[in-house]
């Protein structure tokens, strides 16, 4: 039984015009407010859909290895569906993230110095009645994320371009799937990453799905060293403009967005907003740009200020 009155675990989010962002960007900017999802990020669209599919197939437990918004979304989905959730996270996971996962009633197991160790334990725990929920590399997730575009199309609004952040590429893959299934194959996607987490932009430049040696960015939710194959393939077949911003620009965008729109988002989301605030050329050539305000709940305002103070 979903927690929301709607038929899905995620909600239909508002699409609003932003006057301050339009003035800064030099074009009309519309905001798809995924930060308002009950779990605090767009992740609930795909993860909610995947968890519901696994529940229908009789799965009795959900397992995740994400100490970020994906783990929080799985925990939320499990609580709504009355299915127990275990999230295995590395020692580097913040107290805040662990508390948010536990707050949803999920079990948190801390294991290993880095994510791959936590993930290995999570994989080893998988029994026949368990479902592993990947944070970005799963067709069920992309289908769920695509609902974001269906909602926009149903409202009668057609963007001239879509701006979104890329981590492992799940959001990007889902949004492109949504554009294509609504007949919007020619609507370009402008992608945003921070310099130290630019696995998508670097892969497109290189013409192969390169793996970054390490992640060096405050945008922790963009910290996938390699994008999924699907995202790379769509990056080559769909019209895409891959852009990169500094950590500082992403942090400043978070602060300004909070002041102007009264919504707190993570630097992962600030990366996309930073392009609009900078009046980036890739946006200005389009009449109506829809920004996917992907959200994120793992960074407090205090944390954002501390990160900014520590910038070189
Ligand atoms: C997961 C996440 C991203 C990146 O999404 P991918 O599907 O990994 O590309 C961006 N912003 C926020 C807030 C996220 O939680």
PDB file of C-alpha atoms and ligand atoms in Angstrom:
ATOM      1  CA  UNK A   1       0.000   0.000   0.000  1.00  0.00           C
ATOM      2  CA  UNK A   2       1.734   3.201  -1.148  1.00  0.00           C
ATOM      3  CA  UNK A   3       2.266   5.925   1.452  1.00  0.00           C
ATOM      4  CA  UNK A   4       0.987   8.529  -0.973  1.00  0.00           C
ATOM      5  CA  UNK A   5      -2.628   8.917  -2.043  1.00  0.00           C
ATOM      6  CA  UNK A   6      -1.516   8.458  -5.656  1.00  0.00           C
ATOM      7  CA  UNK A   7      -1.079   5.032  -7.258  1.00  0.00           C
ATOM      8  CA  UNK A   8       2.702   5.242  -7.208  1.00  0.00           C
ATOM      9  CA  UNK A   9       5.267   5.696  -4.444  1.00  0.00           C
ATOM     10  CA  UNK A  10       6.498   8.913  -6.057  1.00  0.00           C
ATOM     11  CA  UNK A  11       4.327  11.993  -6.474  1.00  0.00           C
ATOM     12  CA  UNK A  12       3.609  14.145  -9.512  1.00  0.00           C
ATOM     13  CA  UNK A  13       5.812  17.178  -8.982  1.00  0.00           C
ATOM     14  CA  UNK A  14       5.134  20.826  -9.827  1.00  0.00           C
ATOM     15  CA  UNK A  15       6.619  22.394 -12.948  1.00  0.00           C
ATOM     16  CA  UNK A  16       7.102  26.090 -12.286  1.00  0.00           C
ATOM     17  CA  UNK A  17       8.583  29.018 -14.172  1.00  0.00           C
ATOM     18  CA  UNK A  18      11.448  30.748 -12.341  1.00  0.00           C
ATOM     19  CA  UNK A  19      11.779  34.463 -12.924  1.00  0.00           C
ATOM     20  CA  UNK A  20      15.122  34.834 -11.074  1.00  0.00           C
ATOM     21  CA  UNK A  21      16.704  31.882 -12.881  1.00  0.00           C
ATOM     22  CA  UNK A  22      15.330  33.068 -16.235  1.00  0.00           C
ATOM     23  CA  UNK A  23      16.881  36.493 -15.714  1.00  0.00           C
ATOM     24  CA  UNK A  24      20.219  34.952 -14.760  1.00  0.00           C
ATOM     25  CA  UNK A  25      20.182  32.389 -17.563  1.00  0.00           C
ATOM     26  CA  UNK A  26      19.114  34.761 -20.323  1.00  0.00           C
ATOM     27  CA  UNK A  27      16.348  32.385 -21.389  1.00  0.00           C
ATOM     28  CA  UNK A  28      13.084  31.029 -19.969  1.00  0.00           C
ATOM     29  CA  UNK A  29      13.815  28.570 -17.176  1.00  0.00           C
ATOM     30  CA  UNK A  30      11.258  26.081 -15.884  1.00  0.00           C
ATOM     31  CA  UNK A  31      11.838  23.956 -12.799  1.00  0.00           C
ATOM     32  CA  UNK A  32      10.657  20.352 -12.454  1.00  0.00           C
ATOM     33  CA  UNK A  33      10.708  20.115  -8.675  1.00  0.00           C
ATOM     34  CA  UNK A  34      11.917  16.589  -7.897  1.00  0.00           C
ATOM     35  CA  UNK A  35      13.308  17.905  -4.611  1.00  0.00           C
ATOM     36  CA  UNK A  36       9.687  17.718  -3.412  1.00  0.00           C
ATOM     37  CA  UNK A  37       9.495  13.922  -3.728  1.00  0.00           C
ATOM     38  CA  UNK A  38       8.762  12.452  -0.277  1.00  0.00           C
ATOM     39  CA  UNK A  39      12.263  10.915  -0.118  1.00  0.00           C
ATOM     40  CA  UNK A  40      13.785  14.244  -1.170  1.00  0.00           C
ATOM     41  CA  UNK A  41      15.069  13.333  -4.635  1.00  0.00           C
ATOM     42  CA  UNK A  42      13.986  12.065  -8.068  1.00  0.00           C
ATOM     43  CA  UNK A  43      15.408   8.643  -7.104  1.00  0.00           C
ATOM     44  CA  UNK A  44      12.040   7.615  -5.715  1.00  0.00           C
ATOM     45  CA  UNK A  45      10.545   7.536  -9.223  1.00  0.00           C
ATOM     46  CA  UNK A  46      12.749   4.712 -10.487  1.00  0.00           C
ATOM     47  CA  UNK A  47      13.454   3.033  -7.178  1.00  0.00           C
ATOM     48  CA  UNK A  48       9.785   3.133  -6.176  1.00  0.00           C
ATOM     49  CA  UNK A  49       8.823   1.527  -9.498  1.00  0.00           C
ATOM     50  CA  UNK A  50      11.559  -1.113  -9.175  1.00  0.00           C
ATOM     51  CA  UNK A  51      10.587  -1.951  -5.580  1.00  0.00           C
ATOM     52  CA  UNK A  52       6.922  -2.284  -6.541  1.00  0.00           C
ATOM     53  CA  UNK A  53       7.855  -4.627  -9.403  1.00  0.00           C
ATOM     54  CA  UNK A  54       9.974  -6.788  -7.067  1.00  0.00           C
ATOM     55  CA  UNK A  55       7.190  -6.835  -4.469  1.00  0.00           C
ATOM     56  CA  UNK A  56       4.726  -8.091  -7.123  1.00  0.00           C
ATOM     57  CA  UNK A  57       7.206 -10.858  -7.954  1.00  0.00           C
ATOM     58  CA  UNK A  58       7.116 -11.953  -4.320  1.00  0.00           C
ATOM     59  CA  UNK A  59      10.438 -10.549  -3.106  1.00  0.00           C
ATOM     60  CA  UNK A  60      10.531 -10.335   0.695  1.00  0.00           C
ATOM     61  CA  UNK A  61      13.492  -8.033   1.318  1.00  0.00           C
ATOM     62  CA  UNK A  62      15.231  -5.145  -0.452  1.00  0.00           C
ATOM     63  CA  UNK A  63      19.007  -4.759  -0.242  1.00  0.00           C
ATOM     64  CA  UNK A  64      20.946  -1.640  -1.201  1.00  0.00           C
ATOM     65  CA  UNK A  65      24.547  -0.498  -0.847  1.00  0.00           C
ATOM     66  CA  UNK A  66      23.952   3.223  -1.249  1.00  0.00           C
ATOM     67  CA  UNK A  67      24.662   5.595   1.625  1.00  0.00           C
ATOM     68  CA  UNK A  68      22.997   8.382  -0.325  1.00  0.00           C
ATOM     69  CA  UNK A  69      19.643   9.294  -1.835  1.00  0.00           C
ATOM     70  CA  UNK A  70      19.246   5.859  -3.444  1.00  0.00           C
ATOM     71  CA  UNK A  71      19.530   4.092  -0.080  1.00  0.00           C
ATOM     72  CA  UNK A  72      17.079   6.569   1.422  1.00  0.00           C
ATOM     73  CA  UNK A  73      14.607   5.991  -1.426  1.00  0.00           C
ATOM     74  CA  UNK A  74      14.838   2.193  -1.041  1.00  0.00           C
ATOM     75  CA  UNK A  75      14.227   2.560   2.704  1.00  0.00           C
ATOM     76  CA  UNK A  76      11.230   4.792   2.035  1.00  0.00           C
ATOM     77  CA  UNK A  77       9.805   2.375  -0.557  1.00  0.00           C
ATOM     78  CA  UNK A  78      10.267  -0.602   1.758  1.00  0.00           C
ATOM     79  CA  UNK A  79       8.441   1.122   4.593  1.00  0.00           C
ATOM     80  CA  UNK A  80       5.521   2.013   2.312  1.00  0.00           C
ATOM     81  CA  UNK A  81       5.317  -1.530   0.912  1.00  0.00           C
ATOM     82  CA  UNK A  82       5.862  -3.166   4.351  1.00  0.00           C
ATOM     83  CA  UNK A  83       8.973  -4.945   3.070  1.00  0.00           C
ATOM     84  CA  UNK A  84      12.134  -4.971   5.219  1.00  0.00           C
ATOM     85  CA  UNK A  85      15.167  -3.134   3.871  1.00  0.00           C
ATOM     86  CA  UNK A  86      18.863  -3.622   4.582  1.00  0.00           C
ATOM     87  CA  UNK A  87      21.352  -0.970   3.467  1.00  0.00           C
ATOM     88  CA  UNK A  88      25.062  -1.800   3.659  1.00  0.00           C
ATOM     89  CA  UNK A  89      27.176   1.357   3.666  1.00  0.00           C
ATOM     90  CA  UNK A  90      30.925   2.022   3.976  1.00  0.00           C
ATOM     91  CA  UNK A  91      32.508   3.713   6.997  1.00  0.00           C
ATOM     92  CA  UNK A  92      32.753   6.970   5.022  1.00  0.00           C
ATOM     93  CA  UNK A  93      28.956   7.421   5.047  1.00  0.00           C
ATOM     94  CA  UNK A  94      27.873  10.449   7.070  1.00  0.00           C
ATOM     95  CA  UNK A  95      25.957  10.135  10.336  1.00  0.00           C
ATOM     96  CA  UNK A  96      23.198  12.188   8.744  1.00  0.00           C
ATOM     97  CA  UNK A  97      22.742   9.755   5.839  1.00  0.00           C
ATOM     98  CA  UNK A  98      22.682   6.754   8.188  1.00  0.00           C
ATOM     99  CA  UNK A  99      20.142   8.495  10.422  1.00  0.00           C
ATOM    100  CA  UNK A 100      17.905   9.286   7.430  1.00  0.00           C
ATOM    101  CA  UNK A 101      17.965   5.639   6.304  1.00  0.00           C
ATOM    102  CA  UNK A 102      17.236   4.384   9.838  1.00  0.00           C
ATOM    103  CA  UNK A 103      14.467   6.958  10.195  1.00  0.00           C
ATOM    104  CA  UNK A 104      12.643   5.111   7.398  1.00  0.00           C
ATOM    105  CA  UNK A 105      12.840   1.938   9.474  1.00  0.00           C
ATOM    106  CA  UNK A 106      15.608   0.262   7.473  1.00  0.00           C
ATOM    107  CA  UNK A 107      18.534  -1.682   8.925  1.00  0.00           C
ATOM    108  CA  UNK A 108      21.933  -0.054   8.333  1.00  0.00           C
ATOM    109  CA  UNK A 109      25.060  -2.223   8.281  1.00  0.00           C
ATOM    110  CA  UNK A 110      28.368  -0.368   8.214  1.00  0.00           C
ATOM    111  CA  UNK A 111      31.057  -2.359   6.432  1.00  0.00           C
ATOM    112  CA  UNK A 112      34.343  -1.580   4.700  1.00  0.00           C
ATOM    113  CA  UNK A 113      36.500   1.460   4.029  1.00  0.00           C
ATOM    114  CA  UNK A 114      35.056   2.116   0.580  1.00  0.00           C
ATOM    115  CA  UNK A 115      31.858   1.523  -1.343  1.00  0.00           C
ATOM    116  CA  UNK A 116      33.023  -1.590  -3.219  1.00  0.00           C
ATOM    117  CA  UNK A 117      33.552  -3.421   0.082  1.00  0.00           C
ATOM    118  CA  UNK A 118      30.072  -2.495   1.338  1.00  0.00           C
ATOM    119  CA  UNK A 119      28.647  -3.502  -2.021  1.00  0.00           C
ATOM    120  CA  UNK A 120      30.430  -6.872  -1.947  1.00  0.00           C
ATOM    121  CA  UNK A 121      28.895  -7.671   1.436  1.00  0.00           C
ATOM    122  CA  UNK A 122      25.456  -6.571   0.208  1.00  0.00           C
ATOM    123  CA  UNK A 123      25.771  -8.861  -2.832  1.00  0.00           C
ATOM    124  CA  UNK A 124      26.869 -11.800  -0.657  1.00  0.00           C
ATOM    125  CA  UNK A 125      23.746 -11.405   1.492  1.00  0.00           C
ATOM    126  CA  UNK A 126      21.354 -11.840  -1.437  1.00  0.00           C
ATOM    127  CA  UNK A 127      19.018 -14.796  -1.055  1.00  0.00           C
ATOM    128  CA  UNK A 128      16.328 -16.058  -3.449  1.00  0.00           C
ATOM    129  CA  UNK A 129      13.630 -13.890  -1.883  1.00  0.00           C
ATOM    130  CA  UNK A 130      15.765 -10.719  -1.831  1.00  0.00           C
ATOM    131  CA  UNK A 131      15.958  -7.996  -4.453  1.00  0.00           C
ATOM    132  CA  UNK A 132      19.092  -5.902  -4.926  1.00  0.00           C
ATOM    133  CA  UNK A 133      18.265  -2.309  -5.859  1.00  0.00           C
ATOM    134  CA  UNK A 134      20.992  -0.673  -7.932  1.00  0.00           C
ATOM    135  CA  UNK A 135      21.296   3.140  -7.618  1.00  0.00           C
ATOM    136  CA  UNK A 136      21.436   3.826 -11.375  1.00  0.00           C
ATOM    137  CA  UNK A 137      22.072   0.821 -13.638  1.00  0.00           C
ATOM    138  CA  UNK A 138      18.711  -0.931 -14.044  1.00  0.00           C
ATOM    139  CA  UNK A 139      16.062  -0.703 -16.838  1.00  0.00           C
ATOM    140  CA  UNK A 140      13.306  -0.759 -14.181  1.00  0.00           C
ATOM    141  CA  UNK A 141      14.790   2.423 -12.718  1.00  0.00           C
ATOM    142  CA  UNK A 142      15.026   4.197 -16.076  1.00  0.00           C
ATOM    143  CA  UNK A 143      11.389   3.400 -16.848  1.00  0.00           C
ATOM    144  CA  UNK A 144      10.398   4.891 -13.511  1.00  0.00           C
ATOM    145  CA  UNK A 145      12.515   8.027 -13.998  1.00  0.00           C
ATOM    146  CA  UNK A 146      10.925   8.471 -17.446  1.00  0.00           C
ATOM    147  CA  UNK A 147       7.594   9.201 -15.735  1.00  0.00           C
ATOM    148  CA  UNK A 148       9.010  12.666 -15.066  1.00  0.00           C
ATOM    149  CA  UNK A 149       8.813  13.440 -18.786  1.00  0.00           C
ATOM    150  CA  UNK A 150       5.389  11.789 -19.170  1.00  0.00           C
ATOM    151  CA  UNK A 151       4.021  14.214 -16.566  1.00  0.00           C
ATOM    152  CA  UNK A 152       5.439  17.203 -18.392  1.00  0.00           C
ATOM    153  CA  UNK A 153       4.023  16.019 -21.722  1.00  0.00           C
ATOM    154  CA  UNK A 154       0.613  15.349 -20.162  1.00  0.00           C
ATOM    155  CA  UNK A 155       0.545  18.922 -18.850  1.00  0.00           C
ATOM    156  CA  UNK A 156       0.876  20.225 -22.410  1.00  0.00           C
ATOM    157  CA  UNK A 157       4.327  21.773 -21.898  1.00  0.00           C
ATOM    158  CA  UNK A 158       7.095  21.079 -24.414  1.00  0.00           C
ATOM    159  CA  UNK A 159      10.624  22.084 -23.359  1.00  0.00           C
ATOM    160  CA  UNK A 160      13.172  23.140 -25.988  1.00  0.00           C
ATOM    161  CA  UNK A 161      15.946  21.593 -23.894  1.00  0.00           C
ATOM    162  CA  UNK A 162      16.294  19.688 -20.618  1.00  0.00           C
ATOM    163  CA  UNK A 163      19.072  20.390 -18.095  1.00  0.00           C
ATOM    164  CA  UNK A 164      19.997  17.729 -15.543  1.00  0.00           C
ATOM    165  CA  UNK A 165      22.891  16.399 -13.448  1.00  0.00           C
ATOM    166  CA  UNK A 166      24.682  13.131 -14.193  1.00  0.00           C
ATOM    167  CA  UNK A 167      26.189  10.738 -11.667  1.00  0.00           C
ATOM    168  CA  UNK A 168      26.015   7.122 -12.818  1.00  0.00           C
ATOM    169  CA  UNK A 169      23.621   8.163 -15.562  1.00  0.00           C
ATOM    170  CA  UNK A 170      20.345   6.663 -14.321  1.00  0.00           C
ATOM    171  CA  UNK A 171      18.463   9.957 -14.335  1.00  0.00           C
ATOM    172  CA  UNK A 172      19.841  10.834 -17.760  1.00  0.00           C
ATOM    173  CA  UNK A 173      18.926   7.392 -19.182  1.00  0.00           C
ATOM    174  CA  UNK A 174      15.415   7.664 -17.770  1.00  0.00           C
ATOM    175  CA  UNK A 175      14.802  11.190 -18.988  1.00  0.00           C
ATOM    176  CA  UNK A 176      16.016  10.342 -22.494  1.00  0.00           C
ATOM    177  CA  UNK A 177      13.741   7.276 -22.445  1.00  0.00           C
ATOM    178  CA  UNK A 178      10.891   9.597 -21.458  1.00  0.00           C
ATOM    179  CA  UNK A 179      11.700  12.095 -24.209  1.00  0.00           C
ATOM    180  CA  UNK A 180      11.826   9.317 -26.782  1.00  0.00           C
ATOM    181  CA  UNK A 181       8.614   7.643 -25.690  1.00  0.00           C
ATOM    182  CA  UNK A 182       6.824  10.990 -25.958  1.00  0.00           C
ATOM    183  CA  UNK A 183       8.127  11.580 -29.476  1.00  0.00           C
ATOM    184  CA  UNK A 184      10.607  14.238 -28.361  1.00  0.00           C
ATOM    185  CA  UNK A 185      13.691  12.598 -29.878  1.00  0.00           C
ATOM    186  CA  UNK A 186      15.039  15.967 -31.006  1.00  0.00           C
ATOM    187  CA  UNK A 187      14.802  17.710 -27.609  1.00  0.00           C
ATOM    188  CA  UNK A 188      18.430  18.058 -26.486  1.00  0.00           C
ATOM    189  CA  UNK A 189      19.676  17.273 -22.989  1.00  0.00           C
ATOM    190  CA  UNK A 190      22.290  19.498 -21.370  1.00  0.00           C
ATOM    191  CA  UNK A 191      24.136  17.552 -18.683  1.00  0.00           C
ATOM    192  CA  UNK A 192      25.952  18.951 -15.657  1.00  0.00           C
ATOM    193  CA  UNK A 193      28.758  17.406 -13.612  1.00  0.00           C
ATOM    194  CA  UNK A 194      31.387  18.814 -11.286  1.00  0.00           C
ATOM    195  CA  UNK A 195      35.016  18.777 -12.476  1.00  0.00           C
ATOM    196  CA  UNK A 196      36.075  16.045 -10.049  1.00  0.00           C
ATOM    197  CA  UNK A 197      33.165  13.759 -10.950  1.00  0.00           C
ATOM    198  CA  UNK A 198      32.889  14.262 -14.722  1.00  0.00           C
ATOM    199  CA  UNK A 199      32.743  10.595 -15.770  1.00  0.00           C
ATOM    200  CA  UNK A 200      30.081  11.282 -18.422  1.00  0.00           C
ATOM    201  CA  UNK A 201      31.678  14.335 -20.087  1.00  0.00           C
ATOM    202  CA  UNK A 202      35.106  12.628 -20.072  1.00  0.00           C
ATOM    203  CA  UNK A 203      33.658   9.435 -21.581  1.00  0.00           C
ATOM    204  CA  UNK A 204      31.927  11.325 -24.393  1.00  0.00           C
ATOM    205  CA  UNK A 205      35.152  13.232 -25.100  1.00  0.00           C
ATOM    206  CA  UNK A 206      37.189  10.036 -25.151  1.00  0.00           C
ATOM    207  CA  UNK A 207      34.624   8.158 -27.239  1.00  0.00           C
ATOM    208  CA  UNK A 208      34.678   5.281 -24.761  1.00  0.00           C
ATOM    209  CA  UNK A 209      33.252   4.598 -21.329  1.00  0.00           C
ATOM    210  CA  UNK A 210      36.341   5.592 -19.345  1.00  0.00           C
ATOM    211  CA  UNK A 211      36.624   5.039 -15.591  1.00  0.00           C
ATOM    212  CA  UNK A 212      37.872   7.931 -13.452  1.00  0.00           C
ATOM    213  CA  UNK A 213      40.770   7.057 -11.168  1.00  0.00           C
ATOM    214  CA  UNK A 214      39.082   8.770  -8.274  1.00  0.00           C
ATOM    215  CA  UNK A 215      36.254  11.103  -7.388  1.00  0.00           C
ATOM    216  CA  UNK A 216      37.213  14.520  -6.075  1.00  0.00           C
ATOM    217  CA  UNK A 217      34.091  16.616  -5.509  1.00  0.00           C
ATOM    218  CA  UNK A 218      31.685  17.788  -2.816  1.00  0.00           C
ATOM    219  CA  UNK A 219      28.877  16.591  -5.115  1.00  0.00           C
ATOM    220  CA  UNK A 220      28.942  13.127  -3.544  1.00  0.00           C
ATOM    221  CA  UNK A 221      25.756  12.021  -5.325  1.00  0.00           C
ATOM    222  CA  UNK A 222      27.556  12.473  -8.666  1.00  0.00           C
ATOM    223  CA  UNK A 223      30.426  10.279  -7.511  1.00  0.00           C
ATOM    224  CA  UNK A 224      30.210   7.340  -9.919  1.00  0.00           C
ATOM    225  CA  UNK A 225      33.653   6.619 -11.356  1.00  0.00           C
ATOM    226  CA  UNK A 226      32.038   5.217 -14.502  1.00  0.00           C
ATOM    227  CA  UNK A 227      28.628   5.872 -16.054  1.00  0.00           C
ATOM    228  CA  UNK A 228      26.404   2.937 -16.971  1.00  0.00           C
ATOM    229  CA  UNK A 229      26.562   1.544 -20.519  1.00  0.00           C
ATOM    230  CA  UNK A 230      23.044   2.734 -21.266  1.00  0.00           C
ATOM    231  CA  UNK A 231      23.903   6.354 -20.443  1.00  0.00           C
ATOM    232  CA  UNK A 232      27.032   6.221 -22.569  1.00  0.00           C
ATOM    233  CA  UNK A 233      25.115   4.759 -25.535  1.00  0.00           C
ATOM    234  CA  UNK A 234      22.335   7.360 -25.235  1.00  0.00           C
ATOM    235  CA  UNK A 235      24.969  10.079 -24.899  1.00  0.00           C
ATOM    236  CA  UNK A 236      26.168   9.123 -28.369  1.00  0.00           C
ATOM    237  CA  UNK A 237      22.748   8.692 -30.025  1.00  0.00           C
ATOM    238  CA  UNK A 238      20.629  11.462 -28.454  1.00  0.00           C
ATOM    239  CA  UNK A 239      21.469  15.179 -28.846  1.00  0.00           C
ATOM    240  CA  UNK A 240      23.523  15.966 -25.729  1.00  0.00           C
ATOM    241  CA  UNK A 241      25.673  18.857 -24.531  1.00  0.00           C
ATOM    242  CA  UNK A 242      27.883  17.730 -21.642  1.00  0.00           C
ATOM    243  CA  UNK A 243      28.954  20.592 -19.366  1.00  0.00           C
ATOM    244  CA  UNK A 244      31.226  20.700 -16.319  1.00  0.00           C
ATOM    245  CA  UNK A 245      31.173  23.200 -13.418  1.00  0.00           C
ATOM    246  CA  UNK A 246      33.435  23.791 -10.419  1.00  0.00           C
ATOM    247  CA  UNK A 247      32.527  22.637  -6.908  1.00  0.00           C
ATOM    248  CA  UNK A 248      32.443  26.300  -5.905  1.00  0.00           C
ATOM    249  CA  UNK A 249      29.888  27.147  -8.592  1.00  0.00           C
ATOM    250  CA  UNK A 250      27.716  24.188  -7.530  1.00  0.00           C
ATOM    251  CA  UNK A 251      27.865  25.284  -3.868  1.00  0.00           C
ATOM    252  CA  UNK A 252      27.072  28.909  -4.699  1.00  0.00           C
ATOM    253  CA  UNK A 253      24.136  27.736  -6.788  1.00  0.00           C
ATOM    254  CA  UNK A 254      22.788  25.797  -3.762  1.00  0.00           C
ATOM    255  CA  UNK A 255      22.954  28.927  -1.601  1.00  0.00           C
ATOM    256  CA  UNK A 256      21.387  31.168  -4.207  1.00  0.00           C
ATOM    257  CA  UNK A 257      18.635  28.646  -4.975  1.00  0.00           C
ATOM    258  CA  UNK A 258      17.790  28.459  -1.274  1.00  0.00           C
ATOM    259  CA  UNK A 259      17.558  32.265  -1.092  1.00  0.00           C
ATOM    260  CA  UNK A 260      15.532  32.661  -4.270  1.00  0.00           C
ATOM    261  CA  UNK A 261      13.394  29.506  -4.456  1.00  0.00           C
ATOM    262  CA  UNK A 262      13.425  28.566  -0.735  1.00  0.00           C
ATOM    263  CA  UNK A 263      14.458  24.978  -1.467  1.00  0.00           C
ATOM    264  CA  UNK A 264      17.645  23.361  -0.166  1.00  0.00           C
ATOM    265  CA  UNK A 265      19.347  20.936  -2.574  1.00  0.00           C
ATOM    266  CA  UNK A 266      22.654  19.058  -2.644  1.00  0.00           C
ATOM    267  CA  UNK A 267      25.669  20.262  -4.672  1.00  0.00           C
ATOM    268  CA  UNK A 268      24.859  17.381  -7.066  1.00  0.00           C
ATOM    269  CA  UNK A 269      21.754  19.359  -8.000  1.00  0.00           C
ATOM    270  CA  UNK A 270      23.544  22.697  -7.632  1.00  0.00           C
ATOM    271  CA  UNK A 271      25.787  21.628 -10.535  1.00  0.00           C
ATOM    272  CA  UNK A 272      22.839  21.867 -12.952  1.00  0.00           C
ATOM    273  CA  UNK A 273      21.552  25.090 -11.387  1.00  0.00           C
ATOM    274  CA  UNK A 274      25.050  26.608 -11.669  1.00  0.00           C
ATOM    275  CA  UNK A 275      24.885  26.403 -15.469  1.00  0.00           C
ATOM    276  CA  UNK A 276      21.644  28.378 -15.455  1.00  0.00           C
ATOM    277  CA  UNK A 277      22.940  30.963 -12.968  1.00  0.00           C
ATOM    278  CA  UNK A 278      26.074  31.434 -15.102  1.00  0.00           C
ATOM    279  CA  UNK A 279      24.024  32.216 -18.219  1.00  0.00           C
ATOM    280  CA  UNK A 280      25.774  29.307 -19.940  1.00  0.00           C
ATOM    281  CA  UNK A 281      25.741  29.514 -23.750  1.00  0.00           C
ATOM    282  CA  UNK A 282      24.442  25.931 -24.068  1.00  0.00           C
ATOM    283  CA  UNK A 283      21.202  27.087 -22.404  1.00  0.00           C
ATOM    284  CA  UNK A 284      20.784  30.522 -23.976  1.00  0.00           C
ATOM    285  CA  UNK A 285      20.344  29.151 -27.493  1.00  0.00           C
ATOM    286  CA  UNK A 286      17.109  27.433 -26.365  1.00  0.00           C
ATOM    287  CA  UNK A 287      13.799  29.184 -25.741  1.00  0.00           C
ATOM    288  CA  UNK A 288      12.442  27.123 -22.854  1.00  0.00           C
ATOM    289  CA  UNK A 289      14.847  25.160 -20.697  1.00  0.00           C
ATOM    290  CA  UNK A 290      13.434  22.691 -18.195  1.00  0.00           C
ATOM    291  CA  UNK A 291      15.772  22.077 -15.252  1.00  0.00           C
ATOM    292  CA  UNK A 292      15.325  18.797 -13.412  1.00  0.00           C
ATOM    293  CA  UNK A 293      15.734  19.952  -9.807  1.00  0.00           C
ATOM    294  CA  UNK A 294      16.897  16.507  -8.713  1.00  0.00           C
ATOM    295  CA  UNK A 295      17.098  17.499  -5.020  1.00  0.00           C
ATOM    296  CA  UNK A 296      19.062  15.435  -2.510  1.00  0.00           C
ATOM    297  CA  UNK A 297      18.863  15.379   1.276  1.00  0.00           C
ATOM    298  CA  UNK A 298      22.330  14.407   2.457  1.00  0.00           C
ATOM    299  CA  UNK A 299      23.818  17.921   2.831  1.00  0.00           C
ATOM    300  CA  UNK A 300      22.656  20.438   5.415  1.00  0.00           C
ATOM    301  CA  UNK A 301      23.041  24.189   4.880  1.00  0.00           C
ATOM    302  CA  UNK A 302      25.804  24.095   7.514  1.00  0.00           C
ATOM    303  CA  UNK A 303      27.647  21.454   5.477  1.00  0.00           C
ATOM    304  CA  UNK A 304      27.272  23.478   2.281  1.00  0.00           C
ATOM    305  CA  UNK A 305      28.680  26.587   3.997  1.00  0.00           C
ATOM    306  CA  UNK A 306      31.587  24.575   5.448  1.00  0.00           C
ATOM    307  CA  UNK A 307      32.396  23.091   2.023  1.00  0.00           C
ATOM    308  CA  UNK A 308      32.325  26.560   0.495  1.00  0.00           C
ATOM    309  CA  UNK A 309      34.623  27.980   3.162  1.00  0.00           C
ATOM    310  CA  UNK A 310      37.078  25.156   2.404  1.00  0.00           C
ATOM    311  CA  UNK A 311      37.217  25.863  -1.361  1.00  0.00           C
ATOM    312  CA  UNK A 312      40.639  26.964  -2.655  1.00  0.00           C
TER     313      UNK A 312
HETATM  314  C1  LIG B   1      21.575  10.102  -7.662  1.00  0.00           C
HETATM  315  C2  LIG B   1      21.591  11.556  -7.768  1.00  0.00           C
HETATM  316  C3  LIG B   1      22.102  12.208  -8.910  1.00  0.00           C
HETATM  317  C4  LIG B   1      22.713  11.468 -10.062  1.00  0.00           C
HETATM  318  O1  LIG B   1      21.835  10.546 -10.646  1.00  0.00           O
HETATM  319  P1  LIG B   1      22.369   9.357 -11.528  1.00  0.00           P
HETATM  320  O2  LIG B   1      21.166   8.577 -11.873  1.00  0.00           O
HETATM  321  O3  LIG B   1      23.350   8.576 -10.697  1.00  0.00           O
HETATM  322  O4  LIG B   1      23.051   9.962 -12.710  1.00  0.00           O
HETATM  323  C5  LIG B   1      22.044  13.582  -8.950  1.00  0.00           C
HETATM  324  N1  LIG B   1      21.534  14.291  -7.942  1.00  0.00           N
HETATM  325  C6  LIG B   1      21.031  13.716  -6.838  1.00  0.00           C
HETATM  326  C7  LIG B   1      20.491  14.567  -5.758  1.00  0.00           C
HETATM  327  C8  LIG B   1      21.035  12.327  -6.714  1.00  0.00           C
HETATM  328  O5  LIG B   1      20.546  11.751  -5.617  1.00  0.00           O
END
